[in-house]
Coordinates of C-alpha atoms in Angstrom, one line a residue:
X463 CA -3.9 4.3 -11.9
X464 CA -7.3 5.7 -10.6
X465 CA -8.5 5.6 -7.1
X466 CA -11.6 4.6 -5.5
X467 CA -12.2 6.3 -2.1
X468 CA -14.6 6.1 0.7
X469 CA -14.3 9.3 2.7
X470 CA -16.7 10.9 5.1
X471 CA -19.8 11.0 3.2
X472 CA -22.7 11.1 5.4
X473 CA -25.1 8.2 5.3
X474 CA -24.0 7.6 1.8
X475 CA -23.4 4.4 -0.2
X476 CA -20.4 4.1 -2.5
X477 CA -20.0 1.4 -5.0
X478 CA -16.5 -0.3 -4.6
X479 CA -15.1 -3.5 -5.9
X480 CA -18.6 -4.7 -6.7
X481 CA -19.9 -4.2 -3.0
X482 CA -21.9 -1.4 -1.3
X483 CA -20.4 0.3 1.6
X484 CA -22.2 2.9 3.9
X485 CA -20.4 5.2 6.3
X486 CA -21.5 7.9 8.7
X487 CA -19.8 11.3 8.7
X488 CA -16.6 10.6 10.6
X489 CA -13.8 12.8 9.3
X490 CA -10.5 13.4 11.0
X491 CA -10.6 16.9 12.2
X492 CA -7.6 16.9 14.6
X493 CA -4.5 15.7 12.7
X494 CA -1.4 17.9 13.3
X495 CA 1.1 17.7 10.4
X496 CA 3.9 15.0 11.0
X497 CA 7.2 16.6 11.1
X498 CA 10.7 15.4 10.2
X499 CA 11.5 15.8 13.9
X500 CA 8.7 13.6 15.0
X501 CA 10.1 10.9 12.6
X502 CA 13.6 11.2 13.8
X503 CA 12.5 11.3 17.5
X504 CA 9.0 9.8 17.7
X505 CA 6.8 10.3 20.8
X506 CA 6.9 7.3 23.1
X507 CA 3.2 6.7 22.2
X508 CA 3.5 6.8 18.5
X509 CA 4.3 4.1 15.8
X510 CA 5.0 6.4 12.8
X511 CA 6.8 4.1 10.3
X512 CA 7.1 0.5 9.4
X513 CA 9.5 -0.4 12.5
X514 CA 8.6 2.7 14.5
X515 CA 12.2 4.3 14.3
X516 CA 14.6 4.8 11.5
X517 CA 17.1 2.4 13.0
X518 CA 14.7 -0.4 12.3
X519 CA 14.8 -1.9 15.8
X520 CA 11.0 -2.5 16.2
X521 CA 11.2 -1.2 19.9
X522 CA 8.9 0.8 21.8
X523 CA 9.9 2.4 25.2
X524 CA 6.2 2.0 26.5
X525 CA 6.0 0.0 29.6
X526 CA 2.6 0.3 30.9
X527 CA 2.0 -3.3 29.6
X528 CA 4.6 -5.3 31.3
X529 CA 5.6 -8.7 32.6
X530 CA 3.5 -8.2 35.9
X531 CA 0.2 -7.5 33.8
X532 CA 0.5 -8.8 30.4
X533 CA -1.6 -11.9 31.6
X534 CA -4.5 -9.6 31.8
X535 CA -4.3 -8.5 28.3
X536 CA -7.7 -8.6 26.3
X537 CA -9.1 -7.4 23.1
X538 CA -10.0 -3.7 23.2
X539 CA -11.4 -3.7 19.6
X540 CA -11.2 -5.5 16.4
X541 CA -11.9 -4.7 12.8
X542 CA -12.5 -7.1 9.9
X543 CA -10.8 -6.0 6.7
X544 CA -13.1 -8.1 4.4
X545 CA -10.3 -9.7 2.5
X546 CA -8.2 -12.8 2.6
X547 CA -4.5 -13.5 2.0
X548 CA -1.5 -12.3 3.8
X549 CA -2.0 -9.4 6.0
X550 CA 1.5 -8.3 6.9
X551 CA 1.5 -4.4 7.5
X552 CA 2.0 -2.9 11.0
X553 CA -0.7 -0.7 12.3
X554 CA 0.9 2.8 12.0
X555 CA -0.3 5.1 14.6
X556 CA 0.1 8.9 14.9
X557 CA -2.2 11.7 16.2
X558 CA -4.5 8.9 17.6
X559 CA -5.1 7.7 14.0
X560 CA -4.2 4.3 12.8
X561 CA -3.4 3.5 9.2
X562 CA -3.2 -0.1 8.0
X563 CA -3.0 -1.6 4.6
X564 CA -4.2 -5.1 3.3
X565 CA -4.2 -7.3 0.3
X566 CA -6.6 -6.2 -2.5
X567 CA -5.2 -2.7 -2.4
X568 CA -6.9 -1.1 0.7
X569 CA -5.7 1.5 3.0
X570 CA -7.9 2.0 6.3
X571 CA -7.7 4.9 8.6
X572 CA -9.2 4.1 12.0
X573 CA -9.7 5.7 15.5
X574 CA -6.8 4.0 17.3
X575 CA -8.7 3.9 20.7
X576 CA -12.0 2.7 19.3
X577 CA -11.6 1.1 15.9
X578 CA -14.0 3.5 14.3
X579 CA -13.5 3.9 10.4
X580 CA -12.5 7.3 9.4
X581 CA -12.0 6.5 5.7
X582 CA -11.0 3.7 3.4
X583 CA -9.1 4.1 0.2
X584 CA -9.0 1.4 -2.6
X585 CA -6.5 1.6 -5.4
X586 CA -7.9 0.8 -8.9
X587 CA -5.2 -1.4 -10.0
X588 CA -3.9 -1.7 -13.7
X589 CA -5.6 -4.9 -15.1
X590 CA -2.3 -6.6 -16.2
X591 CA -0.7 -6.4 -12.8
X592 CA 0.3 -9.9 -11.6
X593 CA 2.0 -9.7 -8.2
X594 CA 3.6 -13.1 -7.2
X595 CA 2.9 -12.0 -3.5
X596 CA -0.5 -10.5 -3.1
X597 CA 0.2 -8.5 0.1
X598 CA 1.2 -5.0 1.4
X599 CA 3.6 -4.1 4.2
X600 CA 2.2 -0.6 5.3
X601 CA 2.4 3.1 4.9
X602 CA 4.7 6.0 5.6
X603 CA 3.4 9.4 6.9
X604 CA 4.8 13.1 6.6
X605 CA 3.0 16.2 7.0
X606 CA -0.6 15.8 6.1
X607 CA -0.1 12.9 3.8
X608 CA 0.0 9.1 4.0
X609 CA 2.1 7.3 1.3
X610 CA 1.2 4.1 -0.1
X611 CA 2.9 1.7 -2.6
X612 CA 0.3 0.0 -4.8
X613 CA 0.7 -3.3 -6.5
X614 CA 0.8 -1.8 -10.0
X615 CA 4.2 -0.1 -9.3
X616 CA 2.4 3.3 -8.3
X617 CA 3.3 5.4 -5.5
X618 CA 0.3 7.4 -4.1
X619 CA 0.0 10.1 -1.6
X620 CA -3.2 10.5 0.3
X621 CA -4.6 13.3 2.3
X622 CA -4.5 12.0 5.8
X623 CA -7.6 13.6 7.0
X624 CA -9.9 12.5 4.2
X625 CA -8.1 9.7 2.3
X626 CA -8.4 11.6 -0.9
X627 CA -5.6 11.0 -3.4
X628 CA -3.2 14.1 -3.6
X629 CA -0.8 12.8 -6.2
X630 CA 0.2 9.5 -7.7
X631 CA 3.3 8.6 -9.9
X632 CA 4.3 5.6 -11.8
X633 CA 7.4 4.1 -10.3
X634 CA 7.9 1.2 -12.9
X635 CA 6.2 -0.5 -15.8
X636 CA 3.9 -3.4 -15.0
X637 CA 4.3 -4.6 -18.5
X638 CA 7.9 -5.7 -17.5
X639 CA 6.5 -7.5 -14.4
X640 CA 7.4 -4.9 -11.9
X641 CA 5.1 -4.7 -8.8
X642 CA 5.4 -3.2 -5.2
X643 CA 4.5 -4.6 -1.8
X644 CA 6.6 -2.7 0.6
X645 CA 6.0 0.2 3.0
X646 CA 7.6 3.3 1.7
X647 CA 10.3 5.1 3.7
X648 CA 10.2 8.9 4.3
X649 CA 13.6 10.5 4.8
X650 CA 14.9 14.0 4.4
X651 CA 11.6 15.1 2.7
X652 CA 11.7 12.3 0.2
X653 CA 9.7 9.2 -0.2
X654 CA 11.8 6.2 -1.0
X655 CA 10.6 3.0 -2.6
X656 CA 11.8 -0.3 -3.9
X657 CA 10.4 -2.8 -6.2
X658 CA 9.4 -6.4 -6.6
X659 CA 9.6 -8.7 -9.6
X660 CA 13.0 -10.4 -9.2
X661 CA 11.7 -13.6 -10.7
X662 CA 10.8 -11.8 -14.0
X663 CA 14.1 -10.4 -15.1
X664 CA 13.7 -6.9 -13.9
X665 CA 16.7 -4.6 -13.1
X666 CA 16.0 -3.7 -9.4
X667 CA 16.4 -0.2 -8.2
X668 CA 15.6 2.2 -5.3
X669 CA 13.9 5.6 -6.2
X670 CA 13.2 8.8 -4.2
X671 CA 10.3 11.1 -4.7
X672 CA 9.5 14.7 -3.5
X673 CA 7.1 14.2 -0.7
X674 CA 5.0 17.4 -1.6
X675 CA 5.0 17.0 -5.3
X676 CA 5.6 13.2 -6.3
X677 CA 8.4 14.3 -8.7
X678 CA 11.3 12.0 -8.9
X679 CA 14.5 13.0 -7.1
X680 CA 16.7 10.2 -8.0
X681 CA 16.7 6.5 -9.1
X682 CA 19.6 4.1 -8.4
X683 CA 19.9 0.7 -10.1
X684 CA 21.0 -2.1 -7.8
X685 CA 22.5 -3.8 -10.9
X686 CA 25.3 -1.7 -12.2
X687 CA 26.0 -1.0 -15.8
X688 CA 29.3 -2.2 -17.3
X689 CA 30.9 1.3 -16.9
X690 CA 29.7 1.6 -13.2
X691 CA 31.4 0.3 -10.0
X692 CA 30.6 -3.4 -9.8
X693 CA 29.8 -3.7 -13.5
X694 CA 32.7 -5.9 -14.1
X695 CA 31.0 -8.5 -11.8
X696 CA 28.5 -9.5 -14.4
X697 CA 28.8 -11.1 -17.9
X698 CA 28.2 -8.8 -20.8
X699 CA 24.6 -7.7 -21.1
X700 CA 23.3 -9.7 -18.1
X701 CA 22.9 -6.6 -15.9
X702 CA 19.7 -5.6 -17.8
X703 CA 17.7 -8.6 -16.5
X704 CA 19.8 -9.3 -13.4
X705 CA 16.9 -8.9 -10.9
X706 CA 18.3 -7.4 -7.6
X707 CA 14.7 -6.5 -6.4
X708 CA 14.3 -4.2 -3.3
X709 CA 11.0 -5.2 -1.9
X710 CA 11.6 -4.6 1.8
X711 CA 11.8 -1.2 3.5
X712 CA 15.2 0.3 4.1
X713 CA 16.6 1.7 7.4
X714 CA 18.0 5.3 7.7
X715 CA 20.8 7.0 9.7
X716 CA 19.9 10.7 9.7
X717 CA 23.3 11.7 11.2
X718 CA 25.2 10.3 8.1
X719 CA 22.2 10.6 5.9
X720 CA 22.8 7.2 4.6
X721 CA 20.0 4.8 3.8
X722 CA 20.6 1.0 4.2
X723 CA 18.5 -1.1 1.7
X724 CA 18.5 -4.8 1.2
X725 CA 18.9 -6.2 -2.4
X726 CA 17.3 -9.5 -3.4
X727 CA 18.4 -12.5 -5.4
X728 CA 20.0 -12.5 -8.9
X729 CA 18.3 -13.6 -12.1
X730 CA 18.1 -16.3 -13.5
X731 CA 18.6 -18.3 -10.4
X732 CA 21.4 -20.5 -11.8
X733 CA 24.6 -18.7 -11.1
X734 CA 26.6 -20.6 -13.9
X735 CA 24.5 -18.6 -16.4
X736 CA 25.8 -15.4 -15.0
X737 CA 29.5 -16.0 -13.9
X738 CA 30.8 -13.4 -11.5
X739 CA 29.9 -12.1 -7.9
X740 CA 27.1 -10.1 -9.5
X741 CA 27.0 -7.0 -7.3
X742 CA 24.8 -5.8 -5.8
X743 CA 22.5 -8.8 -5.5
X744 CA 22.1 -10.5 -2.1
X745 CA 23.7 -7.4 -0.4
X746 CA 23.1 -4.5 1.8
X747 CA 23.8 -1.1 0.1
X748 CA 24.4 2.4 1.8
X749 CA 22.7 5.0 -0.5
X750 CA 23.2 8.8 0.0
X751 CA 19.6 10.2 0.7
X752 CA 20.3 13.4 -1.2
X753 CA 21.6 11.9 -4.4
X754 CA 20.9 8.2 -4.4
X755 CA 24.7 7.4 -5.0
X756 CA 25.8 4.0 -3.7
X757 CA 28.4 4.8 -1.0
X758 CA 29.1 1.4 0.3
X759 CA 27.9 -2.3 0.2
X760 CA 28.4 -5.6 1.9
X761 CA 27.5 -8.7 -0.2
X762 CA 26.3 -11.7 1.8
X763 CA 26.3 -14.3 -1.0
X764 CA 28.5 -13.9 -4.1
X765 CA 27.1 -15.3 -7.4
X766 CA 23.9 -16.0 -5.5
X767 CA 22.3 -19.2 -6.8
X768 CA 19.9 -20.3 -3.9
X769 CA 17.2 -17.8 -4.1
X770 CA 18.5 -16.3 -0.9
X771 CA 16.8 -13.0 -1.3
X772 CA 18.8 -11.0 1.4
X773 CA 16.5 -8.0 0.9
X774 CA 15.7 -7.3 4.6
X775 CA 17.5 -4.2 5.9
X776 CA 20.0 -4.6 8.7
X777 CA 19.1 -3.1 12.1
X778 CA 21.1 -0.1 13.2
X779 CA 22.8 -0.6 16.6
X780 CA 26.0 0.1 18.3
X781 CA 28.5 -2.9 18.4
X782 CA 31.9 -3.7 19.5
X783 CA 34.3 -4.3 16.6
X784 CA 37.2 -6.8 16.2
X785 CA 39.4 -4.6 18.5
X786 CA 36.6 -4.3 21.2
X787 CA 35.8 -0.6 20.3
X788 CA 32.3 0.5 20.3
X789 CA 31.2 1.4 16.6
X790 CA 28.1 2.0 14.8
X791 CA 26.9 -1.2 13.6
X792 CA 24.5 -3.2 11.4
X793 CA 22.9 -6.5 12.4
X794 CA 21.2 -8.9 10.0
X795 CA 20.2 -12.5 10.2
X796 CA 20.0 -13.5 6.5
X797 CA 18.4 -16.2 4.5
X798 CA 21.6 -17.9 4.3
X799 CA 21.3 -18.9 7.9
X800 CA 24.2 -16.6 8.9
X801 CA 23.7 -13.7 11.6
X802 CA 25.9 -10.9 10.5
X803 CA 27.5 -8.2 12.6
X804 CA 28.9 -5.3 10.4
X805 CA 30.3 -1.8 10.9
X806 CA 28.6 1.2 9.2
X807 CA 30.8 4.2 8.6
X808 CA 29.8 7.9 8.1
X809 CA 31.3 7.8 4.6
X810 CA 29.5 4.7 3.4
X811 CA 31.8 1.6 3.3
X812 CA 30.6 -1.3 5.3
X813 CA 33.1 -3.4 7.3
X814 CA 32.8 -7.1 8.4
X815 CA 32.9 -7.8 12.2
X816 CA 31.7 -11.2 12.5
X817 CA 29.2 -13.9 11.2
X818 CA 27.6 -16.9 13.1
X819 CA 25.2 -19.6 12.0
X820 CA 21.8 -19.1 13.7
X821 CA 20.2 -22.2 12.0
X822 CA 21.8 -25.3 10.7
X823 CA 22.9 -25.3 7.0
X824 CA 25.0 -27.4 4.7
X825 CA 26.0 -24.9 2.0
X826 CA 28.4 -22.5 3.8
X827 CA 31.6 -24.2 4.7
X828 CA 33.7 -21.2 6.0
X829 CA 33.4 -17.5 6.5
X830 CA 36.6 -15.5 5.9
X831 CA 37.6 -13.9 9.2
X832 CA 38.8 -10.6 7.5
X833 CA 36.3 -10.0 4.8
X834 CA 33.2 -12.1 5.6
X835 CA 33.2 -13.7 2.2
X836 CA 31.6 -17.2 2.3
X837 CA 33.0 -20.4 1.1
X838 CA 30.5 -22.8 -0.5
X839 CA 30.2 -26.6 -0.8
X840 CA 30.0 -26.6 -4.5
X841 CA 28.1 -29.9 -4.4
X842 CA 25.2 -28.1 -2.9
X843 CA 25.0 -25.1 -5.1
X844 CA 22.4 -25.3 -7.9
X845 CA 23.4 -25.2 -11.5
X846 CA 22.0 -25.7 -14.9
X847 CA 21.0 -29.3 -15.8
X848 CA 21.7 -30.6 -12.3
X849 CA 19.5 -31.5 -9.1
X850 CA 20.9 -30.1 -5.9
X851 CA 19.5 -30.3 -2.4
X852 CA 20.6 -27.6 0.0
X853 CA 19.7 -26.2 3.4
X854 CA 18.3 -23.8 4.6
X855 CA 15.6 -23.7 1.9
X856 CA 15.0 -21.0 -0.6
X857 CA 13.0 -19.1 2.2
X858 CA 16.1 -19.3 4.4
X859 CA 16.7 -19.2 8.1
X860 CA 14.5 -16.1 8.1
X861 CA 12.5 -14.7 5.2
X862 CA 10.9 -11.2 5.3
X863 CA 9.5 -11.2 8.9
X864 CA 11.2 -8.5 10.9
X865 CA 13.6 -8.9 13.8
X866 CA 13.6 -6.7 16.8
X867 CA 16.2 -5.4 19.2
X868 CA 15.8 -4.3 22.7
X869 CA 18.3 -1.7 24.2
X870 CA 17.1 -2.7 27.5
X871 CA 18.4 -6.5 27.2
X872 CA 20.9 -5.9 24.4
X873 CA 19.4 -8.8 22.6
X874 CA 18.2 -9.3 19.0
X875 CA 15.2 -11.3 18.5
X876 CA 14.9 -13.5 15.4
X877 CA 11.8 -15.2 14.0
X878 CA 13.7 -18.3 12.7
X879 CA 13.1 -21.5 10.7
X880 CA 15.4 -24.5 10.7
X881 CA 15.4 -28.0 9.2
X882 CA 13.9 -26.9 6.0
X883 CA 15.7 -27.8 2.6
X884 CA 15.1 -27.3 -1.1
X885 CA 15.6 -29.7 -3.9
X886 CA 16.2 -27.7 -7.1
X887 CA 16.8 -28.8 -10.7
X888 CA 18.3 -26.1 -12.8
X889 CA 17.5 -25.4 -16.3
X890 CA 18.2 -22.9 -19.3
X891 CA 15.9 -20.0 -19.7
X892 CA 15.4 -17.2 -22.3
X893 CA 14.3 -13.7 -21.2
X894 CA 10.8 -12.6 -22.4
X895 CA 9.5 -9.5 -21.0
X896 CA 6.8 -10.0 -18.3
X897 CA 7.6 -13.7 -18.1
X898 CA 9.2 -15.8 -15.5
X899 CA 12.9 -15.7 -15.8
X900 CA 14.1 -18.2 -13.0
X901 CA 15.6 -21.2 -14.8
X902 CA 14.6 -24.4 -13.0
X903 CA 12.7 -27.5 -14.0
X904 CA 11.5 -28.4 -10.5
X905 CA 11.6 -27.2 -7.0
X906 CA 10.6 -29.0 -3.9
X907 CA 10.6 -28.2 -0.3
X908 CA 11.6 -30.8 2.3
X909 CA 11.7 -31.2 6.0
X910 CA 14.8 -32.9 7.2
X911 CA 14.1 -36.5 8.4
X912 CA 15.4 -35.9 12.0
X913 CA 13.6 -32.5 12.4
X914 CA 12.3 -32.1 15.9
X915 CA 11.1 -28.6 15.3
X916 CA 10.8 -26.1 12.5
X917 CA 10.0 -22.5 13.7
X918 CA 11.6 -20.6 16.7
X919 CA 12.1 -17.3 18.4
X920 CA 15.7 -16.9 19.1
X921 CA 17.5 -14.3 21.3
X922 CA 21.0 -13.2 20.6
X923 CA 23.6 -11.1 22.4
X924 CA 24.9 -8.8 19.5
X925 CA 27.8 -7.8 21.6
X926 CA 29.2 -11.4 21.9
X927 CA 27.6 -13.3 19.1
X928 CA 26.1 -15.8 21.5
X929 CA 22.4 -17.2 21.4
X930 CA 20.9 -16.5 24.9
X931 CA 17.6 -18.5 24.5
X932 CA 15.5 -20.1 21.9
X933 CA 11.7 -20.9 22.1
X934 CA 10.9 -23.8 19.5
X935 CA 7.8 -24.7 17.8
X936 CA 7.8 -28.6 17.1
X937 CA 5.3 -28.7 14.2
X938 CA 5.1 -25.2 12.9
X939 CA 7.2 -22.7 11.0
X940 CA 7.5 -19.2 12.3
X941 CA 6.6 -16.4 10.0
X942 CA 6.0 -13.7 12.7
X943 CA 7.6 -10.3 12.9
X944 CA 8.6 -9.3 16.3
X945 CA 7.9 -6.3 18.6
X946 CA 9.9 -5.5 21.6
X947 CA 8.9 -3.1 24.3
X948 CA 10.1 -1.3 27.5
X949 CA 7.9 -3.5 29.5
X950 CA 10.3 -6.3 29.1
X951 CA 8.3 -8.0 26.5
X952 CA 8.4 -9.2 23.0
X953 CA 5.2 -9.9 21.0
X954 CA 5.0 -12.2 17.9
X955 CA 2.6 -14.6 16.1
X956 CA 3.8 -16.5 13.0
X957 CA 2.7 -20.0 13.9
X958 CA -0.1 -22.4 12.3
X959 CA -2.0 -22.5 15.6
X960 CA -3.3 -18.9 15.2
X961 CA -1.6 -17.9 18.4
X962 CA -0.5 -14.3 19.1
X963 CA 2.0 -14.4 22.1
X964 CA 3.9 -12.2 24.6
X965 CA 7.3 -13.5 25.7
X966 CA 9.5 -12.5 28.5
X967 CA 12.4 -10.7 26.8
X968 CA 15.0 -11.9 29.0
X969 CA 14.3 -15.7 29.0
X970 CA 11.7 -16.5 26.3
X971 CA 9.0 -17.8 28.7
X972 CA 5.5 -17.3 27.2
X973 CA 3.5 -15.0 29.6
X974 CA 0.4 -14.6 27.4
X975 CA -1.2 -16.0 24.4
X976 CA -4.4 -15.4 22.4
X977 CA -5.9 -17.5 19.6
X978 CA -7.1 -15.3 16.9
X979 CA -9.2 -15.6 13.8
X980 CA -6.4 -16.6 11.5
X981 CA -2.6 -17.2 11.5
X982 CA -0.7 -14.0 12.5
X983 CA 2.0 -13.0 10.0
X984 CA 1.3 -9.3 10.5
X985 CA 3.9 -6.9 12.0
X986 CA 2.9 -6.0 15.6
X987 CA 3.1 -2.4 17.0
X988 CA 2.2 -0.6 20.3
X989 CA 1.0 2.8 20.8
X990 CA -0.7 5.1 23.5
X991 CA -3.8 7.1 23.4
X992 CA -5.0 9.3 26.3
X993 CA -2.4 7.7 28.6
X994 CA -3.2 4.2 27.8
X995 CA -1.1 1.7 26.1
X996 CA -2.2 -0.8 23.4
X997 CA -0.8 -3.5 21.5
X998 CA -1.9 -4.0 17.8
X999 CA -1.5 -6.6 15.0
X1000 CA -3.2 -7.9 11.9
X1001 CA -4.1 -11.5 11.7
X1002 CA -4.5 -12.9 8.2
X1003 CA -2.7 -15.9 7.1
X1004 CA -1.4 -16.2 3.4
X1005 CA 1.4 -16.2 0.9
X1006 CA 4.4 -18.3 1.6
X1007 CA 3.6 -19.1 5.1
X1008 CA 0.7 -21.0 3.6
X1009 CA 2.8 -23.0 1.2
X1010 CA 5.5 -23.9 3.8
X1011 CA 2.8 -25.0 6.4
X1012 CA 1.4 -27.5 3.7
X1013 CA 4.8 -29.1 3.5
X1014 CA 5.4 -29.0 7.3
X1015 CA 1.9 -30.4 7.9
X1016 CA 2.4 -33.3 5.4
X1017 CA 5.8 -34.2 7.0
X1018 CA 4.4 -34.4 10.6
X1019 CA 1.0 -35.9 9.6
X1020 CA -1.1 -32.9 11.0
X1021 CA -3.8 -30.8 9.6
X1022 CA -2.7 -28.0 7.2
X1023 CA -5.8 -26.0 7.6
X1024 CA -5.4 -22.5 8.9
X1025 CA -8.4 -20.3 8.1
X1026 CA -7.8 -17.0 6.2
X1027 CA -9.4 -13.6 6.6
X1028 CA -8.0 -10.4 7.8
X1029 CA -8.7 -8.8 11.1
X1030 CA -7.1 -5.9 12.9
X1031 CA -6.7 -6.7 16.6
X1032 CA -6.0 -4.3 19.3
X1033 CA -5.3 -5.4 22.9
X1034 CA -5.4 -3.6 26.3
X1035 CA -4.9 -4.5 29.8
X1036 CA -8.1 -4.9 32.0
X1037 CA -8.8 -1.8 34.1
X1038 CA -7.1 -2.0 37.5
X1039 CA -4.3 -4.1 36.2
X1040 CA -2.1 -1.3 34.9
X1041 CA 1.1 -0.6 36.7
X1042 CA 4.4 0.9 35.1
X1043 CA 7.3 -1.5 35.0
X1044 CA 10.0 -0.8 37.7

């Protein structure tokens, strides 16, 4: 892959993607290297990675913007990305510099306080790259570098000051339909990456690369070979095309040096074509950051047949176990519609604590109280040559949009979707490299006849497994990742009305909302520059949210039109309205 780069070229014009760009000489002159310690314990005003901290909680302690003044929130600046489709990445902010990614392979470096462009990088993607989801979920930073996962399964290190490419390495072969959309994870001097392509018969993996050189440190497949632990859960030869993609960023425990990564659906979709539990699909795996060895796992859905891509990483938070003792935990609301509380151990094994339905569903009939293994209603489970309808849909109770946890309230905030189902007719399929390897004749999304709402924001007490409040959206799904703050607020978009909202974290009341240029499926962040707090998010509707909205709009007889087009929005409280929360 070659790079196209717009650096600080004084009053120059650079030909890029068929358009001409001009830029004044604005280089980044003050950018202290980001250290490992800064990633383990970020400064309160920084947002240095996908969910700000390694535990994945999506929480910032900043409280300058709070329940008393959030109603005075106004745009501080905005920046148009110039592209359409789904803008999902968080604005990552360190050293007063904001890094954002977009569809069409762009990375922008902006002055976080003013929106001034420092540089823009555009990856020149391999021609035969064909991502099913044309989006990107952000960058990682370490030292003087910014790390970016390009669609053509190439990992790139950029100079943080200039945007110039330092190194790049091919992670996987696009001829086999691998691609990448996730934000890399930097841990222990390595850049960890996962891959997309689960609908094309890939063999998923997580890989780590030396942050300085780009050399591969290790590579761990999520589908074990026959002679590896879990290999006996697959029929002979099926592991080679078993899918298990890893397209969402993992979370990390620096104390145990274990990385927790989600693994997606199995392939082909019909479980009767690959008898067995099919480890480690639809699971969370615990990886040794030094060696990549799988030290533990928890499988949410055995013989996964619903396209419940349980690829989001669980949040790391302390929990009471079954005996009431506080343990290091994992919390994950999965596509199956189950909210899971698990115990993580320093050696790696993951133990079941409890599971509760957070959205209605008709597939799961029971959860084993000791192991957490699900029992299915087999009449709902898709199979070859049959037509089955099941709820929740293939997009589940929650798809990729991130949850958030507030240590102030003890609540987990979930962007949920209910009352959506899938009708699926299974079919035989033969593997052909680079071609879909799914196995169905038809797939139809449905809204339940009695649906009074679709999307919601839910708040759950993770200590008790009780839902404390729910804010429902009667005629919209919710595809909005969530941000929690020390100001007693949560922020999220996700709805088809283009609103970006602030909620009271304790009771779910909407305290502020702003209609933006497009639907907001971006991941919000908050940061501080020169003593002032800002809230940032990208607006830009696209990808699965658009498809789901079409089905919802048709069911309720409303317009499905949500304009596309990406804009980075940054908000501040009006002068004179800032007061720290008590």
